[in-house]
mmCIF file of C-alpha atoms in Angstrom:
data_model
loop_
_atom_site.group_PDB
_atom_site.id
_atom_site.type_symbol
_atom_site.label_atom_id
_atom_site.label_comp_id
_atom_site.label_asym_id
_atom_site.label_seq_id
_atom_site.Cartn_x
_atom_site.Cartn_y
_atom_site.Cartn_z
ATOM 1 C CA UNK P 1 -4.697 18.158 -5.292
ATOM 2 C CA UNK P 2 -7.369 19.952 -3.072
ATOM 3 C CA UNK P 3 -6.490 21.981 -0.220
ATOM 4 C CA UNK P 4 -8.747 24.146 0.192
ATOM 5 C CA UNK P 5 -10.785 21.440 1.530
ATOM 6 C CA UNK P 6 -8.740 19.783 3.452
ATOM 7 C CA UNK P 7 -8.544 21.311 7.238
ATOM 8 C CA UNK P 8 -5.436 20.587 9.663
ATOM 9 C CA UNK P 9 -7.307 22.113 13.520
ATOM 10 C CA UNK P 10 -10.375 21.742 15.246
ATOM 11 C CA UNK P 11 -10.079 25.517 15.981
ATOM 12 C CA UNK P 12 -10.047 26.425 11.733
ATOM 13 C CA UNK P 13 -12.497 23.686 10.644
ATOM 14 C CA UNK P 14 -14.816 25.404 14.098
ATOM 15 C CA UNK P 15 -14.292 28.885 12.420
ATOM 16 C CA UNK P 16 -15.218 27.496 9.116
ATOM 17 C CA UNK P 17 -18.478 26.117 10.277
ATOM 18 C CA UNK P 18 -19.586 29.246 12.240
ATOM 19 C CA UNK P 19 -18.716 31.368 9.016
ATOM 20 C CA UNK P 20 -21.144 29.314 6.818
ATOM 21 C CA UNK P 21 -23.579 29.195 9.789
ATOM 22 C CA UNK P 22 -24.053 33.315 9.606
ATOM 23 C CA UNK P 23 -24.670 32.740 6.025
ATOM 24 C CA UNK P 24 -27.200 30.884 6.802
ATOM 25 C CA UNK P 25 -26.205 27.260 5.397
ATOM 26 C CA UNK P 26 -27.362 24.226 6.607
ATOM 27 C CA UNK P 27 -24.400 22.599 8.124
ATOM 28 C CA UNK P 28 -23.509 18.277 7.742
ATOM 29 C CA UNK P 29 -21.298 16.547 9.470
ATOM 30 C CA UNK P 30 -20.124 12.857 9.078
ATOM 31 C CA UNK P 31 -17.087 10.267 9.704
ATOM 32 C CA UNK P 32 -15.383 7.071 9.374
ATOM 33 C CA UNK P 33 -12.424 5.518 7.989
ATOM 34 C CA UNK P 34 -12.610 5.830 4.462
ATOM 35 C CA UNK P 35 -10.012 3.327 3.665
ATOM 36 C CA UNK P 36 -9.814 1.672 0.170
ATOM 37 C CA UNK P 37 -12.399 4.436 -0.750
ATOM 38 C CA UNK P 38 -15.325 2.176 -3.031
ATOM 39 C CA UNK P 39 -18.521 3.008 -4.507
ATOM 40 C CA UNK P 40 -20.181 2.862 -1.176
ATOM 41 C CA UNK P 41 -18.610 5.678 0.085
ATOM 42 C CA UNK P 42 -18.781 7.458 -3.071
ATOM 43 C CA UNK P 43 -22.711 7.370 -2.504
ATOM 44 C CA UNK P 44 -22.979 8.055 1.080
ATOM 45 C CA UNK P 45 -21.456 10.951 0.659
ATOM 46 C CA UNK P 46 -23.260 12.321 -1.873
ATOM 47 C CA UNK P 47 -26.364 10.989 -0.628
ATOM 48 C CA UNK P 48 -25.376 12.982 2.954
ATOM 49 C CA UNK P 49 -24.536 16.009 1.084
ATOM 50 C CA UNK P 50 -28.569 15.997 -0.014
ATOM 51 C CA UNK P 51 -29.194 16.431 3.734
ATOM 52 C CA UNK P 52 -27.537 19.876 4.080
ATOM 53 C CA UNK P 53 -25.431 22.640 1.955
ATOM 54 C CA UNK P 54 -22.114 21.752 3.260
ATOM 55 C CA UNK P 55 -20.419 18.815 3.741
ATOM 56 C CA UNK P 56 -17.712 18.507 6.289
ATOM 57 C CA UNK P 57 -16.203 14.991 6.949
ATOM 58 C CA UNK P 58 -13.843 13.442 9.530
ATOM 59 C CA UNK P 59 -11.433 10.951 8.521
ATOM 60 C CA UNK P 60 -9.800 8.724 11.351
ATOM 61 C CA UNK P 61 -6.739 8.461 11.969
ATOM 62 C CA UNK P 62 -4.266 5.422 11.077
ATOM 63 C CA UNK P 63 -3.744 5.346 14.680
ATOM 64 C CA UNK P 64 -7.204 5.764 15.649
ATOM 65 C CA UNK P 65 -8.220 2.580 13.050
ATOM 66 C CA UNK P 66 -5.564 0.210 13.955
ATOM 67 C CA UNK P 67 -6.554 0.809 17.444
ATOM 68 C CA UNK P 68 -10.073 -0.071 16.567
ATOM 69 C CA UNK P 69 -9.825 -2.195 14.018
ATOM 70 C CA UNK P 70 -6.255 -4.285 14.080
ATOM 71 C CA UNK P 71 -2.882 -4.072 13.072
ATOM 72 C CA UNK P 72 -3.132 -4.688 10.048
ATOM 73 C CA UNK P 73 -5.599 -1.405 9.297
ATOM 74 C CA UNK P 74 -5.668 1.077 7.402
ATOM 75 C CA UNK P 75 -4.191 -0.135 3.878
ATOM 76 C CA UNK P 76 -4.697 3.380 2.827
ATOM 77 C CA UNK P 77 -2.381 6.354 4.587
ATOM 78 C CA UNK P 78 -4.439 8.745 6.542
ATOM 79 C CA UNK P 79 -2.903 11.611 3.969
ATOM 80 C CA UNK P 80 -4.263 9.820 0.681
ATOM 81 C CA UNK P 81 -7.656 8.897 2.820
ATOM 82 C CA UNK P 82 -8.112 12.435 3.480
ATOM 83 C CA UNK P 83 -6.782 13.890 -0.199
ATOM 84 C CA UNK P 84 -9.089 11.451 -2.035
ATOM 85 C CA UNK P 85 -12.571 12.212 -0.066
ATOM 86 C CA UNK P 86 -12.035 15.600 -0.686
ATOM 87 C CA UNK P 87 -12.242 15.034 -4.896
ATOM 88 C CA UNK P 88 -15.450 13.834 -3.970
ATOM 89 C CA UNK P 89 -17.733 16.653 -5.227
ATOM 90 C CA UNK P 90 -20.261 16.403 -2.403
ATOM 91 C CA UNK P 91 -17.492 17.319 0.027
ATOM 92 C CA UNK P 92 -16.892 20.381 1.289
ATOM 93 C CA UNK P 93 -14.054 20.134 3.864
ATOM 94 C CA UNK P 94 -12.577 17.743 5.177
ATOM 95 C CA UNK P 95 -10.110 17.166 8.477
ATOM 96 C CA UNK P 96 -8.659 13.877 10.241
ATOM 97 C CA UNK P 97 -9.557 12.902 14.068
ATOM 98 C CA UNK P 98 -7.024 11.390 15.929
ATOM 99 C CA UNK P 99 -7.041 8.881 18.395
ATOM 100 C CA UNK P 100 -6.450 10.999 21.809
ATOM 101 C CA UNK P 101 -9.715 13.606 21.267
ATOM 102 C CA UNK P 102 -12.223 13.549 23.584
ATOM 103 C CA UNK P 103 -15.275 12.209 23.094
ATOM 104 C CA UNK P 104 -17.556 13.453 19.879
ATOM 105 C CA UNK P 105 -14.709 16.254 20.015
ATOM 106 C CA UNK P 106 -14.940 17.314 16.167
ATOM 107 C CA UNK P 107 -19.002 17.275 16.471
ATOM 108 C CA UNK P 108 -18.332 20.030 19.578
ATOM 109 C CA UNK P 109 -16.919 22.079 17.499
ATOM 110 C CA UNK P 110 -18.693 22.157 14.137
ATOM 111 C CA UNK P 111 -21.788 21.667 15.669
ATOM 112 C CA UNK P 112 -23.742 20.485 12.724
ATOM 113 C CA UNK P 113 -27.334 21.212 11.596
ATOM 114 C CA UNK P 114 -27.126 17.065 10.774
ATOM 115 C CA UNK P 115 -25.225 14.808 11.739
ATOM 116 C CA UNK P 116 -24.603 11.932 8.715
ATOM 117 C CA UNK P 117 -24.190 8.059 10.496
ATOM 118 C CA UNK P 118 -24.408 4.722 9.679
ATOM 119 C CA UNK P 119 -26.148 1.714 11.807
ATOM 120 C CA UNK P 120 -23.335 0.388 13.511
ATOM 121 C CA UNK P 121 -21.404 4.003 15.092
ATOM 122 C CA UNK P 122 -24.061 5.081 17.767
ATOM 123 C CA UNK P 123 -26.686 3.302 19.892
ATOM 124 C CA UNK P 124 -30.137 5.062 20.498
ATOM 125 C CA UNK P 125 -29.001 6.472 23.594
ATOM 126 C CA UNK P 126 -25.976 7.890 21.977
ATOM 127 C CA UNK P 127 -28.194 9.115 19.598
ATOM 128 C CA UNK P 128 -30.281 10.782 21.557
ATOM 129 C CA UNK P 129 -27.199 12.365 23.144
ATOM 130 C CA UNK P 130 -25.844 13.752 20.221
ATOM 131 C CA UNK P 131 -29.261 15.078 19.048
ATOM 132 C CA UNK P 132 -28.496 17.783 22.198
ATOM 133 C CA UNK P 133 -25.601 18.833 20.285
ATOM 134 C CA UNK P 134 -26.710 19.111 16.881
ATOM 135 C CA UNK P 135 -30.198 19.250 15.113
ATOM 136 C CA UNK P 136 -30.882 16.042 14.129
ATOM 137 C CA UNK P 137 -28.972 12.730 13.723
ATOM 138 C CA UNK P 138 -29.821 10.421 10.310
ATOM 139 C CA UNK P 139 -28.815 6.752 9.898
ATOM 140 C CA UNK P 140 -27.987 5.547 6.757
ATOM 141 C CA UNK P 141 -27.951 2.401 5.185
ATOM 142 C CA UNK P 142 -25.269 0.281 3.912
ATOM 143 C CA UNK P 143 -24.310 1.641 0.086
ATOM 144 C CA UNK P 144 -22.091 -1.063 -0.927
ATOM 145 C CA UNK P 145 -22.960 -4.894 -1.158
ATOM 146 C CA UNK P 146 -19.522 -5.691 0.862
ATOM 147 C CA UNK P 147 -17.397 -3.066 3.227
ATOM 148 C CA UNK P 148 -13.768 -2.363 3.088
ATOM 149 C CA UNK P 149 -12.919 -5.195 5.594
ATOM 150 C CA UNK P 150 -15.090 -7.578 4.325
ATOM 151 C CA UNK P 151 -13.402 -7.170 0.273
ATOM 152 C CA UNK P 152 -10.298 -7.362 2.347
ATOM 153 C CA UNK P 153 -11.284 -10.798 4.031
ATOM 154 C CA UNK P 154 -11.670 -12.132 0.878
ATOM 155 C CA UNK P 155 -8.656 -10.961 -0.731
ATOM 156 C CA UNK P 156 -6.519 -12.931 2.497
ATOM 157 C CA UNK P 157 -8.309 -15.790 1.923
ATOM 158 C CA UNK P 158 -7.891 -16.092 -1.761
ATOM 159 C CA UNK P 159 -4.293 -15.566 -0.537
ATOM 160 C CA UNK P 160 -4.474 -17.935 2.150
ATOM 161 C CA UNK P 161 -5.956 -21.147 -0.578
ATOM 162 C CA UNK P 162 -3.457 -20.359 -2.987
ATOM 163 C CA UNK P 163 -0.536 -20.509 -0.542
ATOM 164 C CA UNK P 164 -2.245 -23.737 0.969
ATOM 165 C CA UNK P 165 -2.540 -24.987 -2.505
ATOM 166 C CA UNK P 166 1.219 -24.143 -3.174
ATOM 167 C CA UNK P 167 2.527 -25.866 -0.183
ATOM 168 C CA UNK P 168 0.678 -28.890 -0.744
ATOM 169 C CA UNK P 169 1.861 -29.463 -3.726
ATOM 170 C CA UNK P 170 5.310 -28.727 -2.751
ATOM 171 C CA UNK P 171 4.748 -30.954 0.726
ATOM 172 C CA UNK P 172 3.347 -34.004 -1.331
ATOM 173 C CA UNK P 173 6.463 -33.662 -4.076
ATOM 174 C CA UNK P 174 8.924 -33.632 -1.170
ATOM 175 C CA UNK P 175 7.336 -36.655 0.756
ATOM 176 C CA UNK P 176 7.505 -38.553 -2.717
ATOM 177 C CA UNK P 177 11.036 -37.535 -3.631
ATOM 178 C CA UNK P 178 11.767 -38.695 0.409
ATOM 179 C CA UNK P 179 9.824 -41.874 -0.089
ATOM 180 C CA UNK P 180 11.755 -42.973 -3.529
ATOM 181 C CA UNK P 181 15.156 -42.114 -1.215
ATOM 182 C CA UNK P 182 14.190 -44.408 1.295
ATOM 183 C CA UNK P 183 13.391 -46.868 -1.452
ATOM 184 C CA UNK P 184 16.922 -47.041 -2.841
ATOM 185 C CA UNK P 185 18.281 -47.501 0.264
#
């Protein structure tokens, strides 16, 4: 377990960021769900690190994800998602972001030199507001052909097709049995 990379409070992560800042390190922050970690996540985090010396990652809590994506998400619990991202060598520190936190609280605490986001994360107006808090906002293109949500939909559709086929076969067989019994009357 990479406990030295996992940070438990916003106060502590702010202190860590300030210590790096005093050493002249360029601080990068990115945030996300990182549910069902896949190649796109690895590429994204590795690319994010190239914009600075130290990469901080905010992981959305289970509650925050359920609020945004529905009751069936996340698939992987926050403790596991937090630990998983710490195994990616580009990640220096990670913290869970809770649902009730004030808007952009982690960004305000870390005050990154560079904030990395995906296209869907912020509007152009929000990016301008964020640039007042951090030095620069970099928007990255998707780094995988299929998102976690899309992969889950494919699995669900495949399961639905299998269930539908099984039920159809059983319904037809039952109807044929009923017809045969009715003919016998």
